[in-house]
Short mmCIF file of C-alpha atoms in Angstrom, two decimals:
data_model
loop_
_atom_site.label_atom_id
_atom_site.label_comp_id
_atom_site.label_asym_id
_atom_site.label_seq_id
_atom_site.Cartn_x
_atom_site.Cartn_y
_atom_site.Cartn_z
CA UNK J 46 80.56 63.75 120.15
CA UNK J 47 78.87 62.19 117.12
CA UNK J 48 75.21 62.12 116.12
CA UNK J 49 73.78 59.65 113.59
CA UNK J 50 71.36 61.49 111.30
CA UNK J 51 70.06 61.65 107.76
CA UNK J 52 70.82 64.69 105.62
CA UNK J 53 68.63 64.92 102.52
CA UNK J 54 67.72 61.26 103.05
CA UNK J 55 71.31 59.97 103.22
CA UNK J 56 72.70 58.53 106.48
CA UNK J 57 75.72 60.31 107.92
CA UNK J 58 77.29 61.54 111.15
CA UNK J 59 77.50 65.09 112.50
CA UNK J 60 80.57 65.53 114.66
CA UNK J 61 80.61 68.19 117.38
CA UNK J 62 84.11 69.65 117.60
CA UNK J 63 85.79 72.43 119.55
CA UNK J 64 85.29 75.18 116.95
CA UNK J 65 82.44 73.82 114.82
CA UNK J 66 80.62 70.85 113.37
CA UNK J 67 81.75 68.42 110.66
CA UNK J 68 79.48 66.31 108.47
CA UNK J 69 79.53 64.45 105.16
CA UNK J 70 77.12 64.47 102.25
CA UNK J 71 78.22 61.75 99.90
CA UNK J 72 82.01 61.90 99.81
CA UNK J 73 82.18 65.64 100.51
CA UNK J 74 83.23 66.83 103.98
CA UNK J 75 81.75 70.09 105.26
CA UNK J 76 82.84 72.17 108.23
CA UNK J 77 80.66 74.86 109.83
CA UNK J 78 82.09 77.13 112.50
CA UNK J 79 79.77 77.74 115.45
CA UNK J 80 79.61 81.45 114.65
CA UNK J 81 78.24 80.48 111.21
CA UNK J 82 75.41 78.34 112.62
CA UNK J 83 72.26 80.44 112.90
CA UNK J 84 69.92 77.95 114.55
CA UNK J 85 68.32 74.53 114.54
CA UNK J 86 64.63 74.83 113.67
CA UNK J 87 62.09 72.04 114.35
CA UNK J 88 60.11 70.98 111.29
CA UNK J 89 57.76 68.33 112.70
CA UNK J 90 55.62 67.83 115.78
CA UNK J 91 57.17 64.44 116.55
CA UNK J 92 60.64 66.00 116.82
CA UNK J 93 62.13 63.77 114.13
CA UNK J 94 62.91 66.49 111.56
CA UNK J 95 64.74 69.81 111.83
CA UNK J 96 66.43 72.40 109.68
CA UNK J 97 69.96 73.64 110.32
CA UNK J 98 70.27 77.27 109.21
CA UNK J 99 73.83 78.43 108.58
CA UNK J 100 75.88 81.28 107.07
CA UNK J 101 77.58 80.61 103.76
CA UNK J 102 80.68 82.54 102.70
CA UNK J 103 81.15 83.02 98.97
CA UNK J 104 84.50 82.88 97.17
CA UNK J 105 86.43 86.14 96.98
CA UNK J 106 86.00 88.69 95.37
CA UNK J 107 82.30 88.19 96.14
CA UNK J 108 82.02 89.60 99.66
CA UNK J 109 78.41 88.49 100.13
CA UNK J 110 77.15 86.14 102.84
CA UNK J 111 73.96 84.15 102.33
CA UNK J 112 71.63 82.21 104.61
CA UNK J 113 71.44 78.51 103.69
CA UNK J 114 70.01 75.41 105.36
CA UNK J 115 70.17 71.63 105.69
CA UNK J 116 67.18 69.36 106.36
CA UNK J 117 68.06 66.78 108.99
CA UNK J 118 66.06 63.77 110.22
CA UNK J 119 66.67 61.28 113.02
CA UNK J 120 65.11 59.91 116.20
CA UNK J 121 63.60 62.62 118.40
CA UNK J 122 66.05 61.93 121.28
CA UNK J 123 69.03 62.21 118.94
CA UNK J 124 67.85 65.56 117.62
CA UNK J 125 67.02 66.84 121.13
CA UNK J 126 70.52 65.96 122.33
CA UNK J 127 72.05 67.45 119.18
CA UNK J 128 70.13 70.71 119.63
CA UNK J 129 71.07 70.98 123.32
CA UNK J 130 74.75 70.27 122.67
CA UNK J 131 74.87 72.65 119.69
CA UNK J 132 73.18 75.49 121.62
CA UNK J 133 75.66 75.17 124.49
CA UNK J 134 78.59 75.27 122.07
CA UNK J 135 77.27 78.35 120.26
CA UNK J 136 76.78 80.16 123.59
CA UNK J 137 80.22 79.18 124.85
CA UNK J 138 82.29 79.77 121.73
CA UNK J 139 80.68 82.77 119.98
CA UNK J 140 80.09 86.38 120.99
CA UNK J 141 76.58 86.44 119.60
CA UNK J 142 74.47 89.24 121.15
CA UNK J 143 71.29 88.35 123.02
CA UNK J 144 69.36 91.59 122.50
CA UNK J 145 69.87 94.46 120.08
CA UNK J 146 68.32 97.87 119.58
CA UNK J 147 67.39 98.45 115.93
CA UNK J 148 67.11 102.11 114.88
CA UNK J 149 65.29 102.42 111.54
CA UNK J 150 65.18 105.42 109.21
CA UNK J 151 61.92 104.72 107.32
CA UNK J 152 62.39 107.31 104.57
CA UNK J 153 66.07 106.85 103.66
CA UNK J 154 66.96 105.55 100.21
CA UNK J 155 63.85 104.08 98.55
CA UNK J 156 61.76 104.49 101.70
CA UNK J 157 61.67 100.76 102.46
CA UNK J 158 63.67 100.71 105.70
CA UNK J 159 60.77 99.63 107.93
CA UNK J 160 59.60 97.01 105.43
CA UNK J 161 63.10 95.55 105.14
CA UNK J 162 63.38 95.54 108.93
CA UNK J 163 60.09 93.66 109.38
CA UNK J 164 60.47 91.22 106.50
CA UNK J 165 64.21 90.48 106.38
CA UNK J 166 66.15 91.73 109.38
CA UNK J 167 64.08 90.92 112.47
CA UNK J 168 63.01 87.40 111.31
CA UNK J 169 66.63 86.32 110.73
CA UNK J 170 67.80 87.83 114.03
CA UNK J 171 64.98 86.05 115.86
CA UNK J 172 65.90 82.81 114.10
CA UNK J 173 69.39 83.25 115.61
CA UNK J 174 67.87 83.74 119.08
CA UNK J 175 68.51 87.48 119.16
CA UNK J 176 65.78 89.69 120.65
CA UNK J 177 65.19 93.10 119.10
CA UNK J 178 63.86 96.46 120.21
CA UNK J 179 62.88 98.29 117.02
CA UNK J 180 62.75 102.09 117.11
CA UNK J 181 61.57 104.03 114.03
CA UNK J 182 62.31 107.73 113.56
CA UNK J 183 59.30 109.98 112.98
CA UNK J 184 60.92 113.15 111.64
CA UNK J 185 64.21 114.73 110.62
CA UNK J 186 66.88 114.62 113.34
CA UNK J 187 64.56 112.55 115.55
CA UNK J 188 67.40 110.09 116.16
CA UNK J 189 69.36 112.79 117.97
CA UNK J 190 66.61 112.95 120.58
CA UNK J 191 66.11 109.17 120.64
CA UNK J 192 69.83 108.46 121.07
CA UNK J 193 70.20 110.98 123.88
CA UNK J 194 67.42 109.31 125.90
CA UNK J 195 67.65 105.60 125.01
CA UNK J 196 68.78 103.15 127.73
CA UNK J 197 71.64 101.38 125.97
CA UNK J 198 72.38 99.37 129.12
CA UNK J 199 69.29 97.29 128.27
CA UNK J 200 70.82 95.90 125.04
CA UNK J 201 74.08 94.30 123.90
CA UNK J 202 74.48 96.51 120.85
CA UNK J 203 72.85 98.75 118.29
CA UNK J 204 71.87 98.20 114.66
CA UNK J 205 71.42 101.28 112.49
CA UNK J 206 69.26 100.89 109.39
CA UNK J 207 69.67 103.81 107.01
CA UNK J 208 72.49 105.53 105.19
CA UNK J 209 75.66 107.35 106.20
CA UNK J 210 73.64 110.40 107.28
CA UNK J 211 71.61 108.38 109.78
CA UNK J 212 74.73 106.69 111.08
CA UNK J 213 76.56 110.02 111.40
CA UNK J 214 73.67 111.60 113.31
CA UNK J 215 73.57 108.77 115.85
CA UNK J 216 77.34 108.33 116.19
CA UNK J 217 77.87 112.03 116.89
CA UNK J 218 75.45 111.85 119.81
CA UNK J 219 76.97 108.63 121.17
CA UNK J 220 80.55 109.88 120.86
CA UNK J 221 79.75 113.10 122.67
CA UNK J 222 77.91 111.19 125.42
CA UNK J 223 80.84 108.81 125.86
CA UNK J 224 83.36 111.65 126.21
CA UNK J 225 81.08 113.64 128.53
CA UNK J 226 80.61 110.63 130.83
CA UNK J 227 84.39 110.12 130.91
CA UNK J 228 85.07 113.79 131.66
CA UNK J 229 86.80 114.38 128.31
CA UNK J 230 86.59 117.86 126.74
CA UNK J 231 85.60 116.89 123.18
CA UNK J 232 85.93 120.53 122.02
CA UNK J 233 89.67 120.31 122.70
CA UNK J 234 91.31 118.71 119.66
CA UNK J 235 94.25 117.62 121.84
CA UNK J 236 92.04 115.54 124.13
CA UNK J 237 92.56 111.78 124.13
CA UNK J 238 89.15 110.34 123.29
CA UNK J 239 87.70 107.36 125.10
CA UNK J 240 86.88 104.41 122.88
CA UNK J 241 83.20 103.65 122.44
CA UNK J 242 83.18 99.90 123.13
CA UNK J 243 79.43 99.55 122.64
CA UNK J 244 79.08 97.47 119.42
CA UNK J 245 77.30 99.11 116.49
CA UNK J 246 76.25 97.43 113.27
CA UNK J 247 75.00 99.08 110.11
CA UNK J 248 72.50 97.72 107.58
CA UNK J 249 72.44 99.64 104.26
CA UNK J 250 68.96 100.95 103.46
CA UNK J 251 69.82 104.61 102.76
CA UNK J 252 70.85 106.58 99.69
CA UNK J 253 74.57 106.43 100.52
CA UNK J 254 75.95 103.56 102.59
CA UNK J 255 79.73 103.91 102.51
CA UNK J 256 80.16 102.44 105.98
CA UNK J 257 78.54 99.14 104.95
CA UNK J 258 81.00 98.95 102.07
CA UNK J 259 83.89 99.77 104.41
CA UNK J 260 82.84 97.20 107.00
CA UNK J 261 81.60 94.33 104.82
CA UNK J 262 82.95 94.99 101.33
CA UNK J 263 79.49 95.07 99.76
CA UNK J 264 76.13 96.89 99.87
CA UNK J 265 73.86 94.01 100.87
CA UNK J 266 71.25 93.84 103.62
CA UNK J 267 71.51 90.10 104.32
CA UNK J 268 75.32 90.18 104.37
CA UNK J 269 75.21 92.89 107.05
CA UNK J 270 72.64 90.97 109.12
CA UNK J 271 74.69 87.78 109.00
CA UNK J 272 77.88 89.60 110.05
CA UNK J 273 75.96 90.89 113.07
CA UNK J 274 74.82 87.35 113.94
CA UNK J 275 78.41 86.14 113.79
CA UNK J 276 79.15 88.54 116.63
CA UNK J 277 82.60 89.62 115.50
CA UNK J 278 83.63 93.17 116.31
CA UNK J 279 86.30 95.45 114.91
CA UNK J 280 87.51 98.96 115.69
CA UNK J 281 87.18 101.85 113.23
CA UNK J 282 88.75 105.26 113.00
CA UNK J 283 86.89 108.51 113.28
CA UNK J 284 87.97 112.00 112.33
CA UNK J 285 87.05 115.12 114.26
CA UNK J 286 86.47 118.48 112.57
CA UNK J 287 87.17 121.60 114.66
CA UNK J 288 86.51 125.29 114.08
CA UNK J 289 87.31 128.11 116.51
CA UNK J 290 88.22 125.61 119.26
CA UNK J 291 84.86 123.85 118.99
CA UNK J 292 83.98 120.42 117.65
CA UNK J 293 82.03 120.57 114.39
CA UNK J 294 81.39 116.86 114.29
CA UNK J 295 82.82 113.37 114.02
CA UNK J 296 83.07 111.45 110.76
CA UNK J 297 83.51 107.80 109.95
CA UNK J 298 83.58 107.91 106.13
CA UNK J 299 84.81 111.17 104.59
CA UNK J 300 85.03 114.95 104.70
CA UNK J 301 85.10 117.60 102.01
CA UNK J 302 85.67 121.27 101.37
CA UNK J 303 85.17 123.74 98.48
CA UNK J 304 83.67 121.82 95.52
CA UNK J 305 82.62 118.78 97.56
CA UNK J 306 81.04 120.96 100.26
CA UNK J 307 79.28 123.07 97.60
CA UNK J 308 77.95 119.96 95.87
CA UNK J 309 76.57 118.47 99.08
CA UNK J 310 75.08 121.81 100.13
CA UNK J 311 73.29 122.13 96.78
CA UNK J 312 72.04 118.55 97.13
CA UNK J 313 70.74 119.06 100.69
CA UNK J 314 69.39 122.60 100.38
CA UNK J 315 69.07 124.17 96.94
CA UNK J 316 67.81 121.15 94.98
CA UNK J 317 66.16 119.00 97.60
CA UNK J 318 62.82 119.64 95.87
CA UNK J 319 64.03 117.42 93.02
CA UNK J 320 63.87 114.31 95.19
CA UNK J 321 66.24 111.47 94.29
CA UNK J 322 66.88 112.97 90.82
CA UNK J 323 69.05 115.60 92.53
CA UNK J 324 71.72 112.93 93.14
CA UNK J 325 72.19 112.80 89.35
CA UNK J 326 71.53 116.43 88.43
CA UNK J 327 73.64 118.22 91.06
CA UNK J 328 76.92 116.33 90.39
CA UNK J 329 76.43 116.80 86.63
CA UNK J 330 75.71 120.51 87.08
CA UNK J 331 78.64 121.12 89.42
CA UNK J 332 81.15 119.27 87.24
CA UNK J 333 80.03 120.32 83.74
CA UNK J 334 77.98 123.55 84.01
CA UNK J 335 78.72 125.50 87.18
CA UNK J 336 81.98 127.54 87.06
CA UNK J 337 84.78 125.85 88.98
CA UNK J 338 85.89 128.13 91.78
CA UNK J 339 89.37 128.38 93.23
CA UNK J 340 90.21 129.17 96.84
CA UNK J 341 93.64 130.25 98.03
CA UNK J 342 94.28 128.13 101.05
CA UNK J 343 96.98 127.75 103.66
CA UNK J 344 97.27 124.03 104.35
CA UNK J 345 99.18 122.64 107.33
CA UNK J 346 99.84 118.91 107.08
CA UNK J 347 100.94 116.79 110.03
CA UNK J 348 102.51 113.53 108.92
CA UNK J 349 102.78 110.30 110.88
CA UNK J 350 106.15 109.41 109.40
CA UNK J 351 108.82 110.55 106.99
CA UNK J 352 107.33 110.48 103.48
CA UNK J 353 110.52 109.13 101.88
CA UNK J 354 111.74 106.60 104.46
CA UNK J 355 108.36 105.49 105.85
CA UNK J 356 109.69 105.77 109.40
CA UNK J 357 110.41 108.51 111.89
CA UNK J 358 113.36 109.20 114.16
CA UNK J 359 113.17 111.48 117.17
CA UNK J 360 115.16 114.12 115.28
CA UNK J 361 112.68 114.08 112.39
CA UNK J 362 109.53 114.60 114.48
CA UNK J 363 109.89 118.38 114.45
CA UNK J 364 109.79 118.36 110.65
CA UNK J 365 106.59 116.35 110.28
CA UNK J 366 104.46 119.48 110.13
CA UNK J 367 104.51 121.22 106.75
CA UNK J 368 102.61 124.38 105.73
CA UNK J 369 101.95 125.29 102.10
CA UNK J 370 99.81 127.93 100.38
CA UNK J 371 97.90 126.75 97.31
CA UNK J 372 94.99 127.61 95.07
CA UNK J 373 92.64 124.65 95.11
CA UNK J 374 89.24 123.75 93.73
CA UNK J 375 88.34 120.79 95.92
CA UNK J 376 89.33 118.75 99.00
CA UNK J 377 88.19 115.19 99.72
CA UNK J 378 89.47 113.09 102.60
CA UNK J 379 88.75 109.70 104.15
CA UNK J 380 89.03 108.39 107.70
CA UNK J 381 91.62 105.69 107.16
CA UNK J 382 94.81 104.70 105.44
CA UNK J 383 94.08 103.70 101.85
CA UNK J 384 94.47 100.05 100.88
CA UNK J 385 94.58 99.97 97.09
CA UNK J 386 93.67 96.28 96.89
CA UNK J 387 90.34 94.51 97.35
CA UNK J 388 90.89 91.77 99.93
CA UNK J 389 88.89 89.06 101.72
CA UNK J 390 87.21 90.15 104.96
CA UNK J 391 89.58 88.15 107.18
CA UNK J 392 92.76 89.22 105.37
CA UNK J 393 92.67 92.98 105.73
CA UNK J 394 96.13 94.38 106.56
CA UNK J 395 96.80 96.41 109.67
CA UNK J 396 96.33 100.08 108.86
CA UNK J 397 98.53 102.88 110.12
CA UNK J 398 97.12 105.69 112.25
CA UNK J 399 96.74 108.11 109.36
CA UNK J 400 94.11 109.12 106.83
CA UNK J 401 94.22 110.10 103.18
CA UNK J 402 93.37 113.44 101.62
CA UNK J 403 93.07 114.54 97.98
CA UNK J 404 93.32 118.19 97.02
CA UNK J 405 92.58 119.45 93.52
CA UNK J 406 93.83 122.24 91.30
CA UNK J 407 92.14 123.58 88.15
CA UNK J 408 91.75 121.01 85.38
CA UNK J 409 89.58 120.03 82.43
CA UNK J 410 86.02 118.99 83.20
CA UNK J 411 86.16 115.65 81.39
CA UNK J 412 89.35 114.75 83.24
CA UNK J 413 87.65 115.65 86.52
CA UNK J 414 84.54 113.62 85.68
CA UNK J 415 86.58 110.54 84.75
CA UNK J 416 88.56 110.90 87.97
CA UNK J 417 85.37 110.99 90.08
CA UNK J 418 84.20 107.77 88.43
CA UNK J 419 87.50 106.14 89.41
CA UNK J 420 87.17 107.32 93.02
CA UNK J 421 84.80 104.41 93.64
CA UNK J 422 87.77 102.04 93.42
CA UNK J 423 90.93 104.05 93.83
CA UNK J 424 94.20 102.62 92.48
CA UNK J 425 97.79 103.77 92.60
CA UNK J 426 97.87 103.75 88.79
CA UNK J 427 94.91 106.12 88.61
CA UNK J 428 96.36 108.53 91.17
CA UNK J 429 99.61 108.59 89.20
CA UNK J 430 97.67 109.43 86.01
CA UNK J 431 95.96 112.48 87.60
CA UNK J 432 98.86 113.84 89.65
CA UNK J 433 98.92 116.97 87.47
CA UNK J 434 95.71 118.13 89.20
CA UNK J 435 95.28 115.83 92.24
CA UNK J 436 97.66 115.89 95.18
CA UNK J 437 97.50 112.79 97.39
CA UNK J 438 98.65 112.81 101.02
CA UNK J 439 98.61 110.45 103.99
CA UNK J 440 98.44 112.46 107.19
CA UNK J 441 97.40 112.32 110.86
CA UNK J 442 95.89 115.82 110.90
CA UNK J 443 95.43 118.83 108.62
CA UNK J 444 94.44 122.47 108.94
CA UNK J 445 92.68 124.18 106.03
CA UNK J 446 92.51 127.97 106.19
CA UNK J 447 91.18 130.20 103.41
CA UNK J 448 93.43 133.25 103.16
CA UNK J 449 92.38 136.89 102.77
CA UNK J 450 93.34 136.74 99.07
CA UNK J 451 89.98 135.38 97.96
CA UNK J 452 86.90 136.84 96.31
CA UNK J 453 84.85 138.48 99.14
CA UNK J 454 81.64 137.43 97.40
CA UNK J 455 82.58 133.80 98.02
CA UNK J 456 83.13 134.17 101.74
CA UNK J 457 79.84 132.50 102.67
CA UNK J 458 80.64 129.56 100.40
CA UNK J 459 84.05 129.24 102.06
CA UNK J 460 82.24 128.63 105.35
CA UNK J 461 80.71 125.40 104.07
CA UNK J 462 82.28 122.18 105.27
CA UNK J 463 81.00 118.63 104.95
CA UNK J 464 81.49 115.54 107.10
CA UNK J 465 79.94 112.22 106.03
CA UNK J 466 77.49 113.98 103.75
CA UNK J 467 76.30 116.36 106.49
CA UNK J 468 76.69 120.07 105.70
CA UNK J 469 78.17 122.27 108.43
CA UNK J 470 78.50 126.05 108.57
CA UNK J 471 81.86 127.28 109.88
CA UNK J 472 82.20 130.48 111.90
CA UNK J 473 85.46 131.29 110.13
CA UNK J 474 87.04 129.68 107.02
CA UNK J 475 89.53 127.77 109.13
CA UNK J 476 89.02 124.07 109.91
CA UNK J 477 91.24 121.53 111.66
CA UNK J 478 90.73 117.82 110.94
CA UNK J 479 92.33 115.20 113.16
CA UNK J 480 92.29 111.41 113.18
CA UNK J 481 91.18 109.55 116.31
CA UNK J 482 92.26 105.94 115.73
CA UNK J 483 90.01 102.96 116.60
CA UNK J 484 87.42 104.92 118.58
CA UNK J 485 84.37 103.04 117.29
CA UNK J 486 83.43 99.37 117.68
#
C-alpha cells in the first residue's frame, strides 16, 4: 500500500511493506523496520501535518541508538489512513510492550534517576504508546520489599533504573520468587532452575552499570530506552553462589573473592563516608598502599569440555573436575563465556554454557594496576602477557575453599565474598559458584 505525501516539502511515496516502510528523499531510498518506528505524532489541528519518530542505528563500533524524526504533510484523509495502517502493522509485527513497571533508584550514581525518568524515559515510552507505572525507592533495600509485593501480572515487563546493585537486589527477589512458585529448592545447587520469562530492561543511572554494557554495548540512557521500545528479548546467564548448602545470591555480572571482595567491602563499609570519591581512593589504596594478602586455597574446577580438544567424549566426563591447591591474591569471575571481540548487537556469537574466572598470584603493583585498566576490554593478547600472575579458566562451576594453612587473623576477611558489587558474609570460607544458563529474560 502506497501513500502520497511530502517529506520536508518534497513529494514522495511511503510504501507499507511486510516488515517495514520504504520511502525516498531525493534519490535516496530509506527503509524503516516496524520495530524501529516509535510513533506518528500529529502536528496540526487540521490533520495535514505529522511527525514520524523513529529509531536510528549508528554504524558499528558505535553501539548507540538515537531518536530521530521526519516531518510529513499531506491531505488529512491520507495521513489518517497512513496512521491507522501503520499502527496495525506495528501491533501485528512487533513485540512492543503495552505497559511497563519502572523501578527508579533516585540516589544511585549522580542522584538524577528520578529526573532522568521524568524528563527522558517516560516521555519517549509514552510517545511509543507504552504506559508506565513508576515506583521510586525511599530507602536502602526498599526494592526488596517493593518487589516482593508488586503485582507483576498487571504489566508486560519491568524497567530498572539504577546501577548493578539495584538490579541485583531486584533480580535476587524475583529469582527466588520464581523458584518458590515452581517448587524448586533454590538452596540446592543441583536444582534445575526455572527460567524467569518476565522481560526485564535496565537503564543505566547508577554508579556501575555493567549490565547495560553487556546488553547494549554502551552506557547510554536513550539507547537503553529505544531497545526496550523495539521489544526484542534475549536470555542471559546467572551464577549462583552457595555456602554451607545455602544460596548466598544470584549474579548477572561478576563475582569476586580475596582482593576484590576486600576492595568492595572497604568501598561499601569502611570508606562510605567519602561519598563518590571512595570509588577512586579505595582502588588506589588497595592496589598501591595496602599490603597484598595471599590466601592458600583449594580450588575445584568443573569444565564443560576438554581444554585441549574443545569437545568431550563420554569417557572424558569423569576427568572434567580438577582440584588444585594454590596461594592466590585475588579471584574475579564473570557470568558468561568471554568473547574477545567487540561486535554489532545483531551479530553476537552463540556462547557456550560456561563462565570465565581469573585467579591471581603475587605480582608487582604497577603490573597489577595496568592489568586492571585492561580488564575493561579484555583481549587474548593481554591475557597472554600477564599469564605469569593471572590464570584464566573457562568453567561451568568452581569451588573455592580457604585451607587451614592461613593466617588466623585473616579469617574474618576470608569470609567476605562479593557478587555483582554486593558484599556477602560467608559462614565458612568455602564457596561454590555455579552457572545457570539463560535463566533471565
